[in-house]
Amino acid sequence: KKIISLFQRDSGGNRQVFNEIVPGAEWVTLGEGVASRKWDGTSCLYQGGQLFKRYDAKRADNAPPEFIPADEPDPENKHYMGWLPVGSGPADVWHRAGLAWAIDNNMDLRDGTYELVGDGVQGNAEGGVTRLERHGAVQMEGFPRTFETIRDYFTRFPTIEGVVFWRNPMDQDCDKVKCKAKDFGVKRT
């Protein structure tokens, strides 16, 4: 499901955020929830022993029969996000490699969402081998929660894409709020 941002965005200008909280994200600034690392890759679903890749059906009437919806169609842009089973074709080679890495490294593959990162994914923004990273697993204790302190953190540590705050880290369907370094004009190094 789409994750809201912590701060409002200047949608008519530089697309960066400014110091105004998005409605529904106030709980983050009140100290609720846990921060976890946001990975720069592509989202996957592992369910019932099978890996699924993220898929945008563009419109509800365009979804293939094996499509599993993740959310309702977006009322503004009509995108319909969901999941398709990872197959044996060339388009899914990196997904299969990430799953093989997880199995070879005895990863605790529980049902839930993961980020496929590494070689062959998003220009290898996260570096390293192709692998799956479980969403919410890399928690960032004491992560700042104000506009200025978050901006300063990303400026000091420009190697991560961002963070996702989980209201209840034990529940993958809980409220989540994201904050990305590029939203503050910080480029990753």
PDB file of C-alpha atoms in Angstrom:
ATOM      1  CA  LYS A   1       0.000   0.000   0.000  1.00  0.00           C
ATOM      2  CA  LYS A   2       1.088   3.539  -0.644  1.00  0.00           C
ATOM      3  CA  ILE A   3       3.020   4.999   2.292  1.00  0.00           C
ATOM      4  CA  ILE A   4       2.460   8.652   3.108  1.00  0.00           C
ATOM      5  CA  SER A   5       5.347  11.081   3.584  1.00  0.00           C
ATOM      6  CA  LEU A   6       6.104  12.686   6.922  1.00  0.00           C
ATOM      7  CA  PHE A   7       6.346  16.222   5.516  1.00  0.00           C
ATOM      8  CA  GLN A   8       4.359  18.125   2.894  1.00  0.00           C
ATOM      9  CA  ARG A   9       5.950  18.400  -0.553  1.00  0.00           C
ATOM     10  CA  ASP A  10       6.364  21.474  -2.738  1.00  0.00           C
ATOM     11  CA  SER A  11       4.564  19.868  -5.676  1.00  0.00           C
ATOM     12  CA  GLY A  12       4.678  23.015  -7.804  1.00  0.00           C
ATOM     13  CA  GLY A  13       8.376  23.764  -7.335  1.00  0.00           C
ATOM     14  CA  ASN A  14      11.455  21.733  -6.498  1.00  0.00           C
ATOM     15  CA  ARG A  15       9.471  18.687  -5.239  1.00  0.00           C
ATOM     16  CA  GLN A  16      11.276  18.869  -1.895  1.00  0.00           C
ATOM     17  CA  VAL A  17       9.565  18.791   1.485  1.00  0.00           C
ATOM     18  CA  PHE A  18       8.958  21.664   3.868  1.00  0.00           C
ATOM     19  CA  ASN A  19       8.341  21.789   7.599  1.00  0.00           C
ATOM     20  CA  GLU A  20       4.653  20.895   7.671  1.00  0.00           C
ATOM     21  CA  ILE A  21       3.414  17.456   8.752  1.00  0.00           C
ATOM     22  CA  VAL A  22       1.203  15.469   6.375  1.00  0.00           C
ATOM     23  CA  PRO A  23      -2.206  14.786   7.974  1.00  0.00           C
ATOM     24  CA  GLY A  24      -2.172  11.299   9.466  1.00  0.00           C
ATOM     25  CA  ALA A  25       1.581  11.350  10.154  1.00  0.00           C
ATOM     26  CA  GLU A  26       1.447  13.275  13.444  1.00  0.00           C
ATOM     27  CA  TRP A  27       2.053  10.117  15.482  1.00  0.00           C
ATOM     28  CA  VAL A  28       5.667  10.049  14.250  1.00  0.00           C
ATOM     29  CA  THR A  29       6.466  13.453  15.760  1.00  0.00           C
ATOM     30  CA  LEU A  30       4.831  12.330  19.021  1.00  0.00           C
ATOM     31  CA  GLY A  31       7.435   9.577  19.341  1.00  0.00           C
ATOM     32  CA  GLU A  32       5.178   6.646  18.430  1.00  0.00           C
ATOM     33  CA  GLY A  33       6.410   3.733  16.376  1.00  0.00           C
ATOM     34  CA  VAL A  34       9.831   2.590  15.236  1.00  0.00           C
ATOM     35  CA  ALA A  35      12.075   3.822  12.406  1.00  0.00           C
ATOM     36  CA  SER A  36      13.528   1.306   9.952  1.00  0.00           C
ATOM     37  CA  ARG A  37      15.826   1.614   6.972  1.00  0.00           C
ATOM     38  CA  LYS A  38      14.177   2.306   3.619  1.00  0.00           C
ATOM     39  CA  TRP A  39      15.835   0.347   0.823  1.00  0.00           C
ATOM     40  CA  ASP A  40      16.203   1.512  -2.795  1.00  0.00           C
ATOM     41  CA  GLY A  41      15.135  -1.450  -4.867  1.00  0.00           C
ATOM     42  CA  THR A  42      11.864  -3.024  -5.895  1.00  0.00           C
ATOM     43  CA  SER A  43       9.162  -4.307  -3.584  1.00  0.00           C
ATOM     44  CA  CYS A  44       8.291  -8.008  -3.411  1.00  0.00           C
ATOM     45  CA  LEU A  45       5.791 -10.134  -1.548  1.00  0.00           C
ATOM     46  CA  TYR A  46       6.636 -13.538  -0.137  1.00  0.00           C
ATOM     47  CA  GLN A  47       3.480 -15.471   0.612  1.00  0.00           C
ATOM     48  CA  GLY A  48       2.733 -19.144   1.000  1.00  0.00           C
ATOM     49  CA  GLY A  49       6.239 -20.155  -0.095  1.00  0.00           C
ATOM     50  CA  GLN A  50       6.084 -18.113  -3.303  1.00  0.00           C
ATOM     51  CA  LEU A  51       7.718 -14.826  -4.345  1.00  0.00           C
ATOM     52  CA  PHE A  52       5.652 -12.160  -6.080  1.00  0.00           C
ATOM     53  CA  LYS A  53       6.860  -9.030  -7.860  1.00  0.00           C
ATOM     54  CA  ARG A  54       5.270  -5.605  -7.676  1.00  0.00           C
ATOM     55  CA  TYR A  55       3.039  -4.852 -10.632  1.00  0.00           C
ATOM     56  CA  ASP A  56       1.129  -1.770 -11.757  1.00  0.00           C
ATOM     57  CA  ALA A  57      -1.948  -2.833 -13.729  1.00  0.00           C
ATOM     58  CA  LYS A  58      -2.407   0.869 -14.692  1.00  0.00           C
ATOM     59  CA  ARG A  59      -6.185   0.397 -14.590  1.00  0.00           C
ATOM     60  CA  ALA A  60      -8.427  -2.020 -12.713  1.00  0.00           C
ATOM     61  CA  ASP A  61      -9.760  -3.477 -15.982  1.00  0.00           C
ATOM     62  CA  ASN A  62      -6.194  -4.168 -17.151  1.00  0.00           C
ATOM     63  CA  ALA A  63      -5.155  -6.564 -14.360  1.00  0.00           C
ATOM     64  CA  PRO A  64      -4.044 -10.049 -15.481  1.00  0.00           C
ATOM     65  CA  PRO A  65      -5.902 -13.040 -13.988  1.00  0.00           C
ATOM     66  CA  GLU A  66      -3.072 -13.936 -11.555  1.00  0.00           C
ATOM     67  CA  PHE A  67      -2.871 -10.333 -10.235  1.00  0.00           C
ATOM     68  CA  ILE A  68      -3.209  -9.914  -6.433  1.00  0.00           C
ATOM     69  CA  PRO A  69      -4.271  -6.352  -5.543  1.00  0.00           C
ATOM     70  CA  ALA A  70      -2.312  -4.532  -2.846  1.00  0.00           C
ATOM     71  CA  ASP A  71      -4.680  -1.585  -2.654  1.00  0.00           C
ATOM     72  CA  GLU A  72      -7.677  -0.017  -4.333  1.00  0.00           C
ATOM     73  CA  PRO A  73      -7.022   1.765  -7.663  1.00  0.00           C
ATOM     74  CA  ASP A  74      -5.671   5.286  -7.093  1.00  0.00           C
ATOM     75  CA  PRO A  75      -8.607   7.665  -7.701  1.00  0.00           C
ATOM     76  CA  GLU A  76      -6.323  10.361  -9.138  1.00  0.00           C
ATOM     77  CA  ASN A  77      -3.928   8.584 -11.484  1.00  0.00           C
ATOM     78  CA  LYS A  78      -5.903   5.284 -11.758  1.00  0.00           C
ATOM     79  CA  HIS A  79      -2.806   3.169 -11.037  1.00  0.00           C
ATOM     80  CA  TYR A  80      -3.719  -0.222  -9.631  1.00  0.00           C
ATOM     81  CA  MET A  81      -0.829  -1.664  -7.625  1.00  0.00           C
ATOM     82  CA  GLY A  82      -0.492  -5.301  -6.729  1.00  0.00           C
ATOM     83  CA  TRP A  83       1.540  -8.457  -7.176  1.00  0.00           C
ATOM     84  CA  LEU A  84       2.297 -11.030  -9.877  1.00  0.00           C
ATOM     85  CA  PRO A  85       3.928 -14.409  -9.288  1.00  0.00           C
ATOM     86  CA  VAL A  86       7.638 -14.512 -10.154  1.00  0.00           C
ATOM     87  CA  GLY A  87       8.050 -16.778 -13.148  1.00  0.00           C
ATOM     88  CA  SER A  88      10.824 -18.626 -14.919  1.00  0.00           C
ATOM     89  CA  GLY A  89      11.300 -16.115 -17.759  1.00  0.00           C
ATOM     90  CA  PRO A  90      14.139 -13.637 -18.319  1.00  0.00           C
ATOM     91  CA  ALA A  91      12.129 -10.713 -16.876  1.00  0.00           C
ATOM     92  CA  ASP A  92      12.268 -12.317 -13.421  1.00  0.00           C
ATOM     93  CA  VAL A  93      15.938 -13.353 -13.316  1.00  0.00           C
ATOM     94  CA  TRP A  94      16.823 -10.863 -10.547  1.00  0.00           C
ATOM     95  CA  HIS A  95      13.831 -11.851  -8.439  1.00  0.00           C
ATOM     96  CA  ARG A  96      14.851 -15.498  -8.668  1.00  0.00           C
ATOM     97  CA  ALA A  97      18.443 -14.538  -7.775  1.00  0.00           C
ATOM     98  CA  GLY A  98      17.247 -12.626  -4.689  1.00  0.00           C
ATOM     99  CA  LEU A  99      15.124 -15.555  -3.549  1.00  0.00           C
ATOM    100  CA  ALA A 100      18.006 -17.988  -4.137  1.00  0.00           C
ATOM    101  CA  TRP A 101      20.267 -15.734  -2.029  1.00  0.00           C
ATOM    102  CA  ALA A 102      17.703 -15.732   0.790  1.00  0.00           C
ATOM    103  CA  ILE A 103      17.426 -19.522   0.721  1.00  0.00           C
ATOM    104  CA  ASP A 104      21.210 -20.066   0.435  1.00  0.00           C
ATOM    105  CA  ASN A 105      21.785 -17.735   3.400  1.00  0.00           C
ATOM    106  CA  ASN A 106      19.103 -19.371   5.554  1.00  0.00           C
ATOM    107  CA  MET A 107      17.046 -16.173   5.719  1.00  0.00           C
ATOM    108  CA  ASP A 108      13.916 -16.440   7.837  1.00  0.00           C
ATOM    109  CA  LEU A 109      11.478 -16.119   4.930  1.00  0.00           C
ATOM    110  CA  ARG A 110       8.200 -15.277   6.617  1.00  0.00           C
ATOM    111  CA  ASP A 111       5.121 -14.155   4.749  1.00  0.00           C
ATOM    112  CA  GLY A 112       5.380 -10.425   4.204  1.00  0.00           C
ATOM    113  CA  THR A 113       6.995  -7.780   2.044  1.00  0.00           C
ATOM    114  CA  TYR A 114      10.643  -7.479   1.100  1.00  0.00           C
ATOM    115  CA  GLU A 115      12.848  -5.216  -0.993  1.00  0.00           C
ATOM    116  CA  LEU A 116      14.836  -6.779  -3.826  1.00  0.00           C
ATOM    117  CA  VAL A 117      18.193  -4.933  -3.899  1.00  0.00           C
ATOM    118  CA  GLY A 118      21.688  -5.360  -5.267  1.00  0.00           C
ATOM    119  CA  ASP A 119      23.231  -6.068  -8.630  1.00  0.00           C
ATOM    120  CA  GLY A 120      20.725  -5.646 -11.449  1.00  0.00           C
ATOM    121  CA  VAL A 121      18.180  -3.683  -9.379  1.00  0.00           C
ATOM    122  CA  GLN A 122      17.793   0.121  -9.551  1.00  0.00           C
ATOM    123  CA  GLY A 123      21.364   0.511 -10.800  1.00  0.00           C
ATOM    124  CA  ASN A 124      22.605  -1.339  -7.694  1.00  0.00           C
ATOM    125  CA  ALA A 125      21.886   1.718  -5.512  1.00  0.00           C
ATOM    126  CA  GLU A 126      22.280  -0.407  -2.358  1.00  0.00           C
ATOM    127  CA  GLY A 127      25.418  -2.184  -3.531  1.00  0.00           C
ATOM    128  CA  GLY A 128      26.342  -5.795  -3.114  1.00  0.00           C
ATOM    129  CA  VAL A 129      24.833  -8.994  -4.354  1.00  0.00           C
ATOM    130  CA  THR A 130      21.226  -9.390  -5.374  1.00  0.00           C
ATOM    131  CA  ARG A 131      19.262 -10.163  -2.215  1.00  0.00           C
ATOM    132  CA  LEU A 132      16.003  -9.708  -0.357  1.00  0.00           C
ATOM    133  CA  GLU A 133      15.789  -7.332   2.617  1.00  0.00           C
ATOM    134  CA  ARG A 134      12.723  -7.737   4.828  1.00  0.00           C
ATOM    135  CA  HIS A 135      10.797  -4.484   5.222  1.00  0.00           C
ATOM    136  CA  GLY A 136      11.119  -3.149   8.758  1.00  0.00           C
ATOM    137  CA  ALA A 137      13.891  -5.547   9.792  1.00  0.00           C
ATOM    138  CA  VAL A 138      16.738  -3.014  10.035  1.00  0.00           C
ATOM    139  CA  GLN A 139      15.518  -0.735  12.804  1.00  0.00           C
ATOM    140  CA  MET A 140      17.149   2.615  13.479  1.00  0.00           C
ATOM    141  CA  GLU A 141      16.950   3.244  17.215  1.00  0.00           C
ATOM    142  CA  GLY A 142      16.716   6.897  18.225  1.00  0.00           C
ATOM    143  CA  PHE A 143      16.150   8.182  14.693  1.00  0.00           C
ATOM    144  CA  PRO A 144      15.288  11.921  14.823  1.00  0.00           C
ATOM    145  CA  ARG A 145      11.691  13.086  14.390  1.00  0.00           C
ATOM    146  CA  THR A 146      11.770  16.806  13.586  1.00  0.00           C
ATOM    147  CA  PHE A 147      12.269  18.468  10.215  1.00  0.00           C
ATOM    148  CA  GLU A 148      15.640  19.986  11.116  1.00  0.00           C
ATOM    149  CA  THR A 149      17.083  16.928  12.841  1.00  0.00           C
ATOM    150  CA  ILE A 150      15.992  14.566  10.048  1.00  0.00           C
ATOM    151  CA  ARG A 151      17.475  16.871   7.389  1.00  0.00           C
ATOM    152  CA  ASP A 152      20.704  17.050   9.409  1.00  0.00           C
ATOM    153  CA  TYR A 153      20.824  13.258   9.762  1.00  0.00           C
ATOM    154  CA  PHE A 154      20.484  12.695   6.002  1.00  0.00           C
ATOM    155  CA  THR A 155      23.144  15.353   5.365  1.00  0.00           C
ATOM    156  CA  ARG A 156      25.576  13.627   7.763  1.00  0.00           C
ATOM    157  CA  PHE A 157      24.756  10.099   6.540  1.00  0.00           C
ATOM    158  CA  PRO A 158      23.949  10.341   2.810  1.00  0.00           C
ATOM    159  CA  THR A 159      24.425   6.610   2.192  1.00  0.00           C
ATOM    160  CA  ILE A 160      20.829   5.565   2.936  1.00  0.00           C
ATOM    161  CA  GLU A 161      17.752   6.283   0.846  1.00  0.00           C
ATOM    162  CA  GLY A 162      15.542   7.056   3.821  1.00  0.00           C
ATOM    163  CA  VAL A 163      13.470   5.667   6.654  1.00  0.00           C
ATOM    164  CA  VAL A 164      10.025   4.200   7.165  1.00  0.00           C
ATOM    165  CA  PHE A 165       8.313   4.704  10.513  1.00  0.00           C
ATOM    166  CA  TRP A 166       6.165   1.738  11.568  1.00  0.00           C
ATOM    167  CA  ARG A 167       3.428   2.456  14.075  1.00  0.00           C
ATOM    168  CA  ASN A 168       3.443  -1.203  15.140  1.00  0.00           C
ATOM    169  CA  PRO A 169       6.572  -3.008  13.890  1.00  0.00           C
ATOM    170  CA  MET A 170       5.020  -6.394  14.678  1.00  0.00           C
ATOM    171  CA  ASP A 171       2.298  -5.809  12.054  1.00  0.00           C
ATOM    172  CA  GLN A 172       3.266  -5.380   8.402  1.00  0.00           C
ATOM    173  CA  ASP A 173      -0.166  -3.876   7.722  1.00  0.00           C
ATOM    174  CA  CYS A 174       0.216  -1.125  10.350  1.00  0.00           C
ATOM    175  CA  ASP A 175       0.299   2.617   9.620  1.00  0.00           C
ATOM    176  CA  LYS A 176       3.591   3.631   8.013  1.00  0.00           C
ATOM    177  CA  VAL A 177       5.182   6.981   7.177  1.00  0.00           C
ATOM    178  CA  LYS A 178       8.255   7.499   4.986  1.00  0.00           C
ATOM    179  CA  CYS A 179      10.954  10.123   4.799  1.00  0.00           C
ATOM    180  CA  LYS A 180      13.621  10.148   2.044  1.00  0.00           C
ATOM    181  CA  ALA A 181      16.966  11.955   1.849  1.00  0.00           C
ATOM    182  CA  LYS A 182      16.219  13.265  -1.649  1.00  0.00           C
ATOM    183  CA  ASP A 183      13.091  14.981  -0.276  1.00  0.00           C
ATOM    184  CA  PHE A 184      15.515  17.320   1.532  1.00  0.00           C
ATOM    185  CA  GLY A 185      17.735  17.783  -1.527  1.00  0.00           C
ATOM    186  CA  VAL A 186      20.379  15.357  -0.191  1.00  0.00           C
ATOM    187  CA  LYS A 187      22.010  13.194  -2.860  1.00  0.00           C
ATOM    188  CA  ARG A 188      23.158   9.700  -1.936  1.00  0.00           C
ATOM    189  CA  THR A 189      26.836   8.921  -2.015  1.00  0.00           C
TER     190      THR A 189
END
